[in-house]
PDB file of C-alpha atoms in Angstrom:
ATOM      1  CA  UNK A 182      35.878  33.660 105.916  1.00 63.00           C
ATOM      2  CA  UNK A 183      37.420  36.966 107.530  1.00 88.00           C
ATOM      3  CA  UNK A 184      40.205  38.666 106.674  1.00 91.00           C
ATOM      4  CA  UNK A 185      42.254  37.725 109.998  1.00 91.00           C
ATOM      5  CA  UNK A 186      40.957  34.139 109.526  1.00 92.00           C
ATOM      6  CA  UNK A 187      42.088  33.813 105.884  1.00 92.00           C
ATOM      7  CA  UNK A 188      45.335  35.294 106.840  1.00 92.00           C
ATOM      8  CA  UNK A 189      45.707  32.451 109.751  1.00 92.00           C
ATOM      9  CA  UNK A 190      44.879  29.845 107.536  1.00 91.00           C
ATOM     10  CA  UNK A 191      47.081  30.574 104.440  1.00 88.00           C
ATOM     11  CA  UNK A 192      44.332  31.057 102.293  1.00 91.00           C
ATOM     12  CA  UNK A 193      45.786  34.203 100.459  1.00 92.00           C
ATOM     13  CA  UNK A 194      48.618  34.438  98.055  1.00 92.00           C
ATOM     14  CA  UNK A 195      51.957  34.419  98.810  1.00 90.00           C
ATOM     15  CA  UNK A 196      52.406  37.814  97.906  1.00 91.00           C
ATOM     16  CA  UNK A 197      49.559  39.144  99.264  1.00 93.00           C
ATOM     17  CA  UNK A 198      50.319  37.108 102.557  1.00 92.00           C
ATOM     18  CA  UNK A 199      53.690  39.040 102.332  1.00 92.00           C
ATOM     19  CA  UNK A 200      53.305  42.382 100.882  1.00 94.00           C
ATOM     20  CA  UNK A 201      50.277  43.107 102.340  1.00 94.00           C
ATOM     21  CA  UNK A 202      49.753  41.390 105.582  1.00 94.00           C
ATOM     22  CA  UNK A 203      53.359  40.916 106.514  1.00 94.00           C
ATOM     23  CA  UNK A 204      55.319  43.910 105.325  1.00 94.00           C
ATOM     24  CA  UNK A 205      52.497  46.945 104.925  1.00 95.00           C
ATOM     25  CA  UNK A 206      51.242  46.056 108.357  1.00 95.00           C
ATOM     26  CA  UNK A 207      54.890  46.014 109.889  1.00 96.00           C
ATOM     27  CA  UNK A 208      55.429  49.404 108.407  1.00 96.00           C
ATOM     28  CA  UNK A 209      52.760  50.696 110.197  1.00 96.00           C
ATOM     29  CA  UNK A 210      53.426  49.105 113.384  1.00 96.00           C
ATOM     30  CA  UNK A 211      57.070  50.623 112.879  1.00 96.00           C
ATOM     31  CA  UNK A 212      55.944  54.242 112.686  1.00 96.00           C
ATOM     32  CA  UNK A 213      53.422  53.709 115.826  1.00 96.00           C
ATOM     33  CA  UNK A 214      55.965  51.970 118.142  1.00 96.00           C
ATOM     34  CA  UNK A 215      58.287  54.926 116.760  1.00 95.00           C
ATOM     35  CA  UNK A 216      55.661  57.856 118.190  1.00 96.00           C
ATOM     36  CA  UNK A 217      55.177  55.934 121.200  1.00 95.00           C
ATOM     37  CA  UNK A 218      59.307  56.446 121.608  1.00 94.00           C
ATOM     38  CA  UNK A 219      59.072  60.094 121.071  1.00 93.00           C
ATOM     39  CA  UNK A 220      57.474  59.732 125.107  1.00 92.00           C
ATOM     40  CA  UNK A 221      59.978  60.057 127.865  1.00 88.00           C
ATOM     41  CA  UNK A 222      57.879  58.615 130.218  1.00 91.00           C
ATOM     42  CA  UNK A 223      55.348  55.042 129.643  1.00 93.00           C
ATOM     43  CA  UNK A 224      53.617  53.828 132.308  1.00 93.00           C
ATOM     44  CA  UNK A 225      54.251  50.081 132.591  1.00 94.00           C
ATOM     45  CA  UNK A 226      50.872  48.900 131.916  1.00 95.00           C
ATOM     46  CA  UNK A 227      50.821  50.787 128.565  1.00 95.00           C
ATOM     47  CA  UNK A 228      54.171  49.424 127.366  1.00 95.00           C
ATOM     48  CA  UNK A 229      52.733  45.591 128.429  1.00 95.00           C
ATOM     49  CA  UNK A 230      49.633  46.378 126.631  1.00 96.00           C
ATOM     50  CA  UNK A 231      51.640  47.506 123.488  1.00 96.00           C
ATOM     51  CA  UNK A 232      54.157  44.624 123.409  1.00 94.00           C
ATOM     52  CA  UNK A 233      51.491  41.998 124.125  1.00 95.00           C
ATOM     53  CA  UNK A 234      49.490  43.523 121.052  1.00 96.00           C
ATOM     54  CA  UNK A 235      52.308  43.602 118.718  1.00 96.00           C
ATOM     55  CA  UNK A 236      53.270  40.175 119.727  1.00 95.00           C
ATOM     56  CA  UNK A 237      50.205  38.678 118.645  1.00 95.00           C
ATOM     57  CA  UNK A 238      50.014  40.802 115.490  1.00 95.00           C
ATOM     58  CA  UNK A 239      53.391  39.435 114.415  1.00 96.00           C
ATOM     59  CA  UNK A 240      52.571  35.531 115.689  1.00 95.00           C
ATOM     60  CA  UNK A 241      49.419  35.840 113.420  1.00 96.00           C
ATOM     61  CA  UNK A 242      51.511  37.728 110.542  1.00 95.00           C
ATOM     62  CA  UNK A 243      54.570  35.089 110.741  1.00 94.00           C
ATOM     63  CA  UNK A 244      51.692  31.565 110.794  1.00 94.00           C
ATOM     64  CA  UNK A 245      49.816  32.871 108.295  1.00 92.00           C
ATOM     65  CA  UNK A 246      53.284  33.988 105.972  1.00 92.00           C
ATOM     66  CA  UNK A 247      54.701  30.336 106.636  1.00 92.00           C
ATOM     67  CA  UNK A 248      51.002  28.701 105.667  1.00 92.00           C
ATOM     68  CA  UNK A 249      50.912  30.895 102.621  1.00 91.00           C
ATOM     69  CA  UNK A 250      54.234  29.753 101.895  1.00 89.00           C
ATOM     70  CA  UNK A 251      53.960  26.131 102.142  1.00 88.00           C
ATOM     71  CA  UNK A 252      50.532  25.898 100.214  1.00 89.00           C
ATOM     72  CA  UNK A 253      52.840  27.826  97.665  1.00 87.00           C
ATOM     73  CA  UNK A 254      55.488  25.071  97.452  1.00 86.00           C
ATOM     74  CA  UNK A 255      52.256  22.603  97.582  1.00 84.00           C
ATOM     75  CA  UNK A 256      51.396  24.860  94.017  1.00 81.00           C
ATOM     76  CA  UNK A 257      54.194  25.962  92.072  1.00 81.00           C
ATOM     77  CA  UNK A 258      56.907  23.686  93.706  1.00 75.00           C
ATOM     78  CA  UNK A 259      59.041  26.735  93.994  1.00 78.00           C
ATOM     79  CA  UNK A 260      60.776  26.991  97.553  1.00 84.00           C
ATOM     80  CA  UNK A 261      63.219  30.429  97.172  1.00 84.00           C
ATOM     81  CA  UNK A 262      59.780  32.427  98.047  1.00 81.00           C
ATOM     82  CA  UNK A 263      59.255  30.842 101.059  1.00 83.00           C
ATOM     83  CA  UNK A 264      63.183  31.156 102.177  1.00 90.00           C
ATOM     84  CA  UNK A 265      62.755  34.461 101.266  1.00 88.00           C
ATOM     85  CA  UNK A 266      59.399  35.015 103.655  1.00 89.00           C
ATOM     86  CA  UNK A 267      61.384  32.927 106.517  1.00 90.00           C
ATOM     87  CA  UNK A 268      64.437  35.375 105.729  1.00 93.00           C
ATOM     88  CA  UNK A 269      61.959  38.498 106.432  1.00 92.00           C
ATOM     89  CA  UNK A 270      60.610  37.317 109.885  1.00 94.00           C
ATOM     90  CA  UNK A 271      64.038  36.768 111.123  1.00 94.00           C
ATOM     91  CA  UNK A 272      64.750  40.343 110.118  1.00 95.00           C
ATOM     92  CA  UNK A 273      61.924  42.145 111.125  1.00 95.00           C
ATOM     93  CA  UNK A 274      62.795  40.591 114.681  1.00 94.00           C
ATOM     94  CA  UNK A 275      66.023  42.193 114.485  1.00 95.00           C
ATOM     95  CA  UNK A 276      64.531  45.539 113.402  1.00 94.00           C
ATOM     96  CA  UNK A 277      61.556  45.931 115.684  1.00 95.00           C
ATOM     97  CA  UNK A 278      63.814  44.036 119.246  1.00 95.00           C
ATOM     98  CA  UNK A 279      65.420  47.730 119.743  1.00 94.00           C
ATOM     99  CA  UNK A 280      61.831  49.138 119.143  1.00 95.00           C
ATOM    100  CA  UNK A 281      60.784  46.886 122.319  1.00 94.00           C
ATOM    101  CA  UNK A 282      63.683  47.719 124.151  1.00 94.00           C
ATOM    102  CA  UNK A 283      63.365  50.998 123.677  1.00 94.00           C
ATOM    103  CA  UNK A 284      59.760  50.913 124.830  1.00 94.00           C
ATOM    104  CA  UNK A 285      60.545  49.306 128.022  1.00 94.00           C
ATOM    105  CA  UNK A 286      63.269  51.437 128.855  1.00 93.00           C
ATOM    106  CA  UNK A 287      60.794  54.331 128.958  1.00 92.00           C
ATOM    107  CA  UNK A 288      58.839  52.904 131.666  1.00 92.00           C
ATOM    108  CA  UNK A 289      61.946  53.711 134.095  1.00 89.00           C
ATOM    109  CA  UNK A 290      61.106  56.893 135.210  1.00 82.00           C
ATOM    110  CA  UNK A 291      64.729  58.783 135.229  1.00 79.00           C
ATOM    111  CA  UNK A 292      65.653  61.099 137.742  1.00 80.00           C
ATOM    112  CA  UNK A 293      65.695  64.870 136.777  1.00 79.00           C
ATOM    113  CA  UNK A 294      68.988  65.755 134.918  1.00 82.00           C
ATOM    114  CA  UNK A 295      69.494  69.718 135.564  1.00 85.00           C
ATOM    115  CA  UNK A 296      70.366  71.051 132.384  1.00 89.00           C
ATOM    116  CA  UNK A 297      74.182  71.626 131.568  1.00 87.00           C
ATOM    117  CA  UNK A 298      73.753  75.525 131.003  1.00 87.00           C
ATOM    118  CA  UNK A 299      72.024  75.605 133.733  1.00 87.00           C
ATOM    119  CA  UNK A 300      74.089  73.737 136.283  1.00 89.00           C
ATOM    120  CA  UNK A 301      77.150  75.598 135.131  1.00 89.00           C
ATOM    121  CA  UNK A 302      74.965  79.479 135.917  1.00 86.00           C
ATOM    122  CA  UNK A 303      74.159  77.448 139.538  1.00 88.00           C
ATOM    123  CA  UNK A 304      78.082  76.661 140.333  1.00 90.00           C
ATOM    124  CA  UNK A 305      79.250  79.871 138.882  1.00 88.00           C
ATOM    125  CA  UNK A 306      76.852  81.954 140.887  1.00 88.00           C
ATOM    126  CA  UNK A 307      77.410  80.051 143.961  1.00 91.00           C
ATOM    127  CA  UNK A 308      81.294  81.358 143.854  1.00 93.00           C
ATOM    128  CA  UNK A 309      80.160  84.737 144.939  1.00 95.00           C
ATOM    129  CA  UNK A 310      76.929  86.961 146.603  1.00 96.00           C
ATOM    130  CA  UNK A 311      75.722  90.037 145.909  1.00 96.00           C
ATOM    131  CA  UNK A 312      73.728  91.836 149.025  1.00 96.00           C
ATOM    132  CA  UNK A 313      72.458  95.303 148.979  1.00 96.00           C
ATOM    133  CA  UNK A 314      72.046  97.366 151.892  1.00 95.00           C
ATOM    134  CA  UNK A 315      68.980  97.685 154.053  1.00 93.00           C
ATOM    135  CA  UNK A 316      67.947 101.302 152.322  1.00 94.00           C
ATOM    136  CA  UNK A 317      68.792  99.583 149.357  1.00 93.00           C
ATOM    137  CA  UNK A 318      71.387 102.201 148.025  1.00 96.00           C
ATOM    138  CA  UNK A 319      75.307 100.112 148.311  1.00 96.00           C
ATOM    139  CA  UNK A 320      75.394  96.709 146.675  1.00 97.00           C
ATOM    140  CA  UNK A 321      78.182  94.519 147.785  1.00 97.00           C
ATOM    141  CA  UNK A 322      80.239  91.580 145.617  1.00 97.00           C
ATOM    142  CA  UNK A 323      81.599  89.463 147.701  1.00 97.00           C
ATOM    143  CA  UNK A 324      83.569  86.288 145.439  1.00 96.00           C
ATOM    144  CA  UNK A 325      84.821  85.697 142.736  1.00 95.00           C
ATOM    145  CA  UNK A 326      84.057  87.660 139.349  1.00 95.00           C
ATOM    146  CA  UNK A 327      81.981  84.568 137.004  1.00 94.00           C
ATOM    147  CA  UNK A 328      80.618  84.416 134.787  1.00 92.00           C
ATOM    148  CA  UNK A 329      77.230  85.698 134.490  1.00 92.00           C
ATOM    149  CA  UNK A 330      77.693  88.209 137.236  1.00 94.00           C
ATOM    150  CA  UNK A 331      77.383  91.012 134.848  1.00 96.00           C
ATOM    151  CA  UNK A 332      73.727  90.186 133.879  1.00 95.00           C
ATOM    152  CA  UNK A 333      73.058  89.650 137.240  1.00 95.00           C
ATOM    153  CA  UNK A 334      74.277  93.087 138.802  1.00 96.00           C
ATOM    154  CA  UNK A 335      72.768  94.592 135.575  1.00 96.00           C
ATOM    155  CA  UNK A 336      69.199  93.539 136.001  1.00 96.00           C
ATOM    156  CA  UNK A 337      69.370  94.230 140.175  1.00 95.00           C
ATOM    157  CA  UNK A 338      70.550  98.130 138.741  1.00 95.00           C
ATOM    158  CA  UNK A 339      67.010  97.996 136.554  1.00 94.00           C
ATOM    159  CA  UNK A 340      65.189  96.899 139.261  1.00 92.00           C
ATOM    160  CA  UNK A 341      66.600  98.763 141.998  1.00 88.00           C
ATOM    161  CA  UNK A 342      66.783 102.401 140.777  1.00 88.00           C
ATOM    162  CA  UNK A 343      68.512 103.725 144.164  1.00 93.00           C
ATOM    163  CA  UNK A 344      72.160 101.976 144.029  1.00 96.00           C
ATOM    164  CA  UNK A 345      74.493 104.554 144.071  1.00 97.00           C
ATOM    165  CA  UNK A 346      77.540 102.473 145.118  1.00 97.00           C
ATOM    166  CA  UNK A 347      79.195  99.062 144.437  1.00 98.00           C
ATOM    167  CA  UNK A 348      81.569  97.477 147.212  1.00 98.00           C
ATOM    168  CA  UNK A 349      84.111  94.687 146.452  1.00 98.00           C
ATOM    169  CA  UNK A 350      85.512  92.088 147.848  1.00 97.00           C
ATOM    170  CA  UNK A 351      86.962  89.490 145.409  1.00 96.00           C
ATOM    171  CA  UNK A 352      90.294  88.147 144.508  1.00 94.00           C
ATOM    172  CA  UNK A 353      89.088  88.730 140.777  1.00 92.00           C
ATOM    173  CA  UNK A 354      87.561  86.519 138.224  1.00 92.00           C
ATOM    174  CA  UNK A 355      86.998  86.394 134.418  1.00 92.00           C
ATOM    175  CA  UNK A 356      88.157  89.781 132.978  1.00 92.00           C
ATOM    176  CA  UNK A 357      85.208  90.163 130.633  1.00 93.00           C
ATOM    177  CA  UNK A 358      82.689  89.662 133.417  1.00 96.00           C
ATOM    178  CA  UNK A 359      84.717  92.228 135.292  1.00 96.00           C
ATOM    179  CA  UNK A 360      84.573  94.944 132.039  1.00 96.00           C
ATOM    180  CA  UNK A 361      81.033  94.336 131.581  1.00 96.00           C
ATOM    181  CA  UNK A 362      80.431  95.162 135.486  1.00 98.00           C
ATOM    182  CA  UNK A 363      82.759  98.216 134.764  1.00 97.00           C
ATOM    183  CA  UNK A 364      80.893  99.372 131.742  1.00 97.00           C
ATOM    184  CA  UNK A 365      77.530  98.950 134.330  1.00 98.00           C
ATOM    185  CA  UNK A 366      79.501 101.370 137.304  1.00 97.00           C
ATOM    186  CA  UNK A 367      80.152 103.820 134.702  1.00 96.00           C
ATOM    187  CA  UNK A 368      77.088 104.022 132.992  1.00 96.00           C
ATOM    188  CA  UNK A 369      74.825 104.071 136.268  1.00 96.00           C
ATOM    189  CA  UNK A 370      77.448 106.891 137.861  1.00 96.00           C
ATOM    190  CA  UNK A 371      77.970 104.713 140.810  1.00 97.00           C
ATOM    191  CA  UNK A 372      80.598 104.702 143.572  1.00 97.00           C
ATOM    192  CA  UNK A 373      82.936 101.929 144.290  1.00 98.00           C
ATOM    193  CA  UNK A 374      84.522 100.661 147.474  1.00 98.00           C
ATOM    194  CA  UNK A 375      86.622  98.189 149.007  1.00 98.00           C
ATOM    195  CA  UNK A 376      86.554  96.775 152.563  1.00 95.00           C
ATOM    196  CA  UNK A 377      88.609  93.589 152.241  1.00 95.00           C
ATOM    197  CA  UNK A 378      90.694  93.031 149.458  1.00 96.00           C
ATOM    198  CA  UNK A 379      89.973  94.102 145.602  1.00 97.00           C
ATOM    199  CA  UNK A 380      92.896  92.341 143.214  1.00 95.00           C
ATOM    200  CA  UNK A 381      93.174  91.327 140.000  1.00 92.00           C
ATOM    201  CA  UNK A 382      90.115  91.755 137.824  1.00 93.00           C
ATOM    202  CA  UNK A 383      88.528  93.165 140.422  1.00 97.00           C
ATOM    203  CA  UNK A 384      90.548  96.163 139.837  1.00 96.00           C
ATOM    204  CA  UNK A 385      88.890  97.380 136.848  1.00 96.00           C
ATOM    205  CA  UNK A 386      85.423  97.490 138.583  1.00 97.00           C
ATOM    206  CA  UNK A 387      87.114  99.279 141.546  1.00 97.00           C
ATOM    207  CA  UNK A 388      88.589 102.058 138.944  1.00 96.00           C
ATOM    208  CA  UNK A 389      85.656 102.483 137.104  1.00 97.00           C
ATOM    209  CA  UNK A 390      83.745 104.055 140.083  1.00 96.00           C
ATOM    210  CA  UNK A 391      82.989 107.777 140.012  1.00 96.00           C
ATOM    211  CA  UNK A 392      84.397 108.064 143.486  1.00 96.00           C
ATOM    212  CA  UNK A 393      86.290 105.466 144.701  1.00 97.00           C
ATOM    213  CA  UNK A 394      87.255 104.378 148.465  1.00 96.00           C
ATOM    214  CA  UNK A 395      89.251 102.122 150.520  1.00 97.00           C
ATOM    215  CA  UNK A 396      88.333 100.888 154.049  1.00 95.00           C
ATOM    216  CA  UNK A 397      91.663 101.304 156.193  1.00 92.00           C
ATOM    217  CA  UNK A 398      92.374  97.835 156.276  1.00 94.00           C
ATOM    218  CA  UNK A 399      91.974  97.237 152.337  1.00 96.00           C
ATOM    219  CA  UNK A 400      94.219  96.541 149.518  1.00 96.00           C
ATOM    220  CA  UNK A 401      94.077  96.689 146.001  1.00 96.00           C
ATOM    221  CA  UNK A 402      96.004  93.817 144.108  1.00 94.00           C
ATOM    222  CA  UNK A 403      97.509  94.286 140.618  1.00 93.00           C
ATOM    223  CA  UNK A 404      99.666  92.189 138.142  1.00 86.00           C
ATOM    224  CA  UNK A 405     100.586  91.928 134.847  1.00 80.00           C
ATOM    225  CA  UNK A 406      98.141  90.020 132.779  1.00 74.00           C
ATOM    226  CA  UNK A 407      98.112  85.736 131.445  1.00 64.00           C
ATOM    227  CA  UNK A 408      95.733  83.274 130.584  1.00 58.00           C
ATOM    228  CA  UNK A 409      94.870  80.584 132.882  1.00 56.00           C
ATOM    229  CA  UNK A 410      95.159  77.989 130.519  1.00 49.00           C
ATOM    230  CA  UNK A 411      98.070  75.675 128.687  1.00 42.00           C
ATOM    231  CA  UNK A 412      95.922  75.977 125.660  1.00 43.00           C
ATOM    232  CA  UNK A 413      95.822  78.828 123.113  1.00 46.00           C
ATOM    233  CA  UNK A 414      93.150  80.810 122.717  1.00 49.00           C
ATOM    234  CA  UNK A 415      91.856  82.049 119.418  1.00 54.00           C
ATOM    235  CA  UNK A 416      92.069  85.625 118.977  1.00 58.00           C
ATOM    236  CA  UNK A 417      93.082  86.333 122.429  1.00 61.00           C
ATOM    237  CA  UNK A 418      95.970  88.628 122.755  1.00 74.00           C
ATOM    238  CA  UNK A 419      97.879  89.360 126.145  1.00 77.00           C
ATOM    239  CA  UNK A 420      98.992  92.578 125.079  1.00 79.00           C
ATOM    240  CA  UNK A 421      95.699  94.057 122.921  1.00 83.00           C
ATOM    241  CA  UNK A 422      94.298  92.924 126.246  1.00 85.00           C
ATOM    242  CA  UNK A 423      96.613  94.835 128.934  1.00 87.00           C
ATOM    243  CA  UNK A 424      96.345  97.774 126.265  1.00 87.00           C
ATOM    244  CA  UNK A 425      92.327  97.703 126.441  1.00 90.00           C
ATOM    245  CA  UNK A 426      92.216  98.319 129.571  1.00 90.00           C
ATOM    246  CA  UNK A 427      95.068 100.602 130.347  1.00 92.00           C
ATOM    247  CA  UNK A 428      93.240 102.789 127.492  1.00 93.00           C
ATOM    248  CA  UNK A 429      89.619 102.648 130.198  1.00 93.00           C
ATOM    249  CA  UNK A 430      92.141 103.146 133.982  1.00 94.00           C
ATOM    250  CA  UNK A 431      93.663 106.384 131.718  1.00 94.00           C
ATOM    251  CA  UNK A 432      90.944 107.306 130.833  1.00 93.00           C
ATOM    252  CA  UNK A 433      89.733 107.300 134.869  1.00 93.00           C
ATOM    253  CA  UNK A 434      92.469 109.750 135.465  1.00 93.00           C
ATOM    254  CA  UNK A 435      95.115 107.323 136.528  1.00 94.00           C
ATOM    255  CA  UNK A 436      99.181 108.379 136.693  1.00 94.00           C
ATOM    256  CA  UNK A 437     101.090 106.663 134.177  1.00 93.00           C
ATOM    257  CA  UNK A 438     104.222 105.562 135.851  1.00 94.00           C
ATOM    258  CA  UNK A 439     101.309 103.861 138.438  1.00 94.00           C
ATOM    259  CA  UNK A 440     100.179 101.767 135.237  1.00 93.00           C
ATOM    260  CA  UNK A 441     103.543 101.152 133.943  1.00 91.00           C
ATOM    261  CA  UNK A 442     103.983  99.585 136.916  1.00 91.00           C
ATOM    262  CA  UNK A 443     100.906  97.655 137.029  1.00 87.00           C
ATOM    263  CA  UNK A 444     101.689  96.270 133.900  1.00 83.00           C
ATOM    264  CA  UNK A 445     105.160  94.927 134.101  1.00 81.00           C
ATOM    265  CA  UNK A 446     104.235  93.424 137.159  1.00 73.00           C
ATOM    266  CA  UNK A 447     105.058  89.355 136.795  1.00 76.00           C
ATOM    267  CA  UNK A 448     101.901  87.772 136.248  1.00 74.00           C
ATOM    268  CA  UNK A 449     102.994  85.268 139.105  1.00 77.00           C
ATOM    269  CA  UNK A 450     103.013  88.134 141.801  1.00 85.00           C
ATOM    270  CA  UNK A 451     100.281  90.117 142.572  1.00 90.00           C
ATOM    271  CA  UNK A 452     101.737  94.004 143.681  1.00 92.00           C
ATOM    272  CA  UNK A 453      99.717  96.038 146.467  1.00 95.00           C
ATOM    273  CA  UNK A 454     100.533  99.286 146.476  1.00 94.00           C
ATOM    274  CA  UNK A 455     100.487 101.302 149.846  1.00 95.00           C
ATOM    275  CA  UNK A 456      97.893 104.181 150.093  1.00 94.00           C
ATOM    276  CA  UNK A 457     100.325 106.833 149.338  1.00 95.00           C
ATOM    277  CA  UNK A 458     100.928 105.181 146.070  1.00 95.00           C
ATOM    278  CA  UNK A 459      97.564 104.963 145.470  1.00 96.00           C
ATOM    279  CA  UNK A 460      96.755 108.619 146.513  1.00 95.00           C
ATOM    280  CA  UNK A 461      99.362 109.865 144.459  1.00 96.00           C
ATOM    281  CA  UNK A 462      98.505 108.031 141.386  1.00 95.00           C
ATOM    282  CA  UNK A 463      94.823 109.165 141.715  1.00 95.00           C
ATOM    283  CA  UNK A 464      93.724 105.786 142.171  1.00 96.00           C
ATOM    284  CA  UNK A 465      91.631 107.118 145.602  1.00 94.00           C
ATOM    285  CA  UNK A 466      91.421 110.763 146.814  1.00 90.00           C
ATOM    286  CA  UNK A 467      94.089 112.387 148.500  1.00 77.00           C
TER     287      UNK A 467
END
């Protein structure tokens, strides 16, 4: 008689019905159906095929368990094995139904889910564009400073060896975008300009330039500095802040009773100095 046969029948022991044939073989099953859910995707004949396969496999396991059991009780008399083999088929149907579930699940092909870090780069860069110039020598901001923009502009720099001159037009942005995008105008020598209006953040790109230029209708915006947040941030100081970059628009050559008054500026109101000012604090050529 075969081994599946014997099993059917009840002809083995009742621990070899259960250690072997019930339990080992439910391991293994476990650790199969547990590869099969490391798949995003199964196609729905595969899954059918699977589930069908394992169904049988556990009918044959649980009749030949209960036979084994009651030619037991027909032997020793004893009947708190076979609860106990009863009590392990219930189980294992509790254990392996999320394994099933599981499996089916994965034959519902999901839409694609853009990855978060992703689809926040997309949004971000969608708040402003960068064009350059036909001969490939002014590239223009136009937006809002995100983040992200500073790897951006720095890898169109590498690639395009003949900027000479940033324009902006943007209301401002995220301050450490804006000081890396500084850090990029000063170390590449180039030009800045402004056609529309540059406030806020935007000023420290504008200040940065090597020569810097205002179309006639332009304006430069400045205020005092805050965070745009009710919640504190760690480590984050208005005034180290305000100081930091106060140190880089002195260091541009910029009149001190101009900064003074950038800085006690409320944060609320955003001050735009007339072109005189600005010629006279150095901000653009006289």
């Amino acid at each position: 008689m075969g081994f599946f046969a014997s099993h059917w029948r009840g002809v083995y022991s009742l621990n070899r019905a259960f250690w072997v044939n019930f339990v080992a073989l439910r391991v293994a099953v476990y650790f199969v159906l547990s590869a099969l859910l490391g798949f995003d995707f199964i196609p729905f004949a595969a899954f059918l095929a699977v589930v069908c396969a394992d169904a049988g496999l556990f009918a044959w396991q649980a009749v030949g368990l209960v036979r084994a059991g009651e030619t037991h009780v027909a032997g020793h008399g004893s009947l708190v094995p076979v609860w106990g083999t009863y009590l392990a088929i219930v189980v294992t149907l509790f254990v392996f139904s999320p394994q099933w579930l599981g499996l089916y699940q994965r034959t519902i092909l999901k839409p694609y889910e853009e990855p978060y870090a992703d689809k926040m780069a997309r949004l971000r860069a969608a708040t402003y564009k960068l064009t350059l110039s036909s001969d490939d020598a002014t590239l223009t901001l136009d937006g809002d400073i995100a983040l992200g923009a500073t790897g951006i502009i720095g890898r169109m720099l590498d690639e395009k060896g003949s900027v000479r001159s940033l324009t902006l037009n943007s209301s401002g942005g995220n301050i450490y975008e804006a000081r890396g995008i500084a850090r990029l105008v000063r170390t590449n020598g180039l030009d800045t300009r402004v056609e529309g209006e540059c406030s806020s953040a935007c000023t420290i790109i504008f200040i940065s330039g090597r020569t810097r230029t205002m179309a006639e209708t332009a304006k430069l915006g400045f205020h005092q500095y805050r965070l745009d947040t009710t919640a504190l941030i760690p480590n984050v100081e208005i005034a180290a802040e305000q100081a930091r970059d106060r140190a880089l628009f002195e260091g541009q050559a910029i009149d001190g009773a101009f900064l003074d008054r950038i800085f006690n500026s409320p944060s609320s109101e955003i001050w735009y100095p007339d072109r005189e000012e600005l010629r006279a604090a150095g901000v653009i050529p006289r």
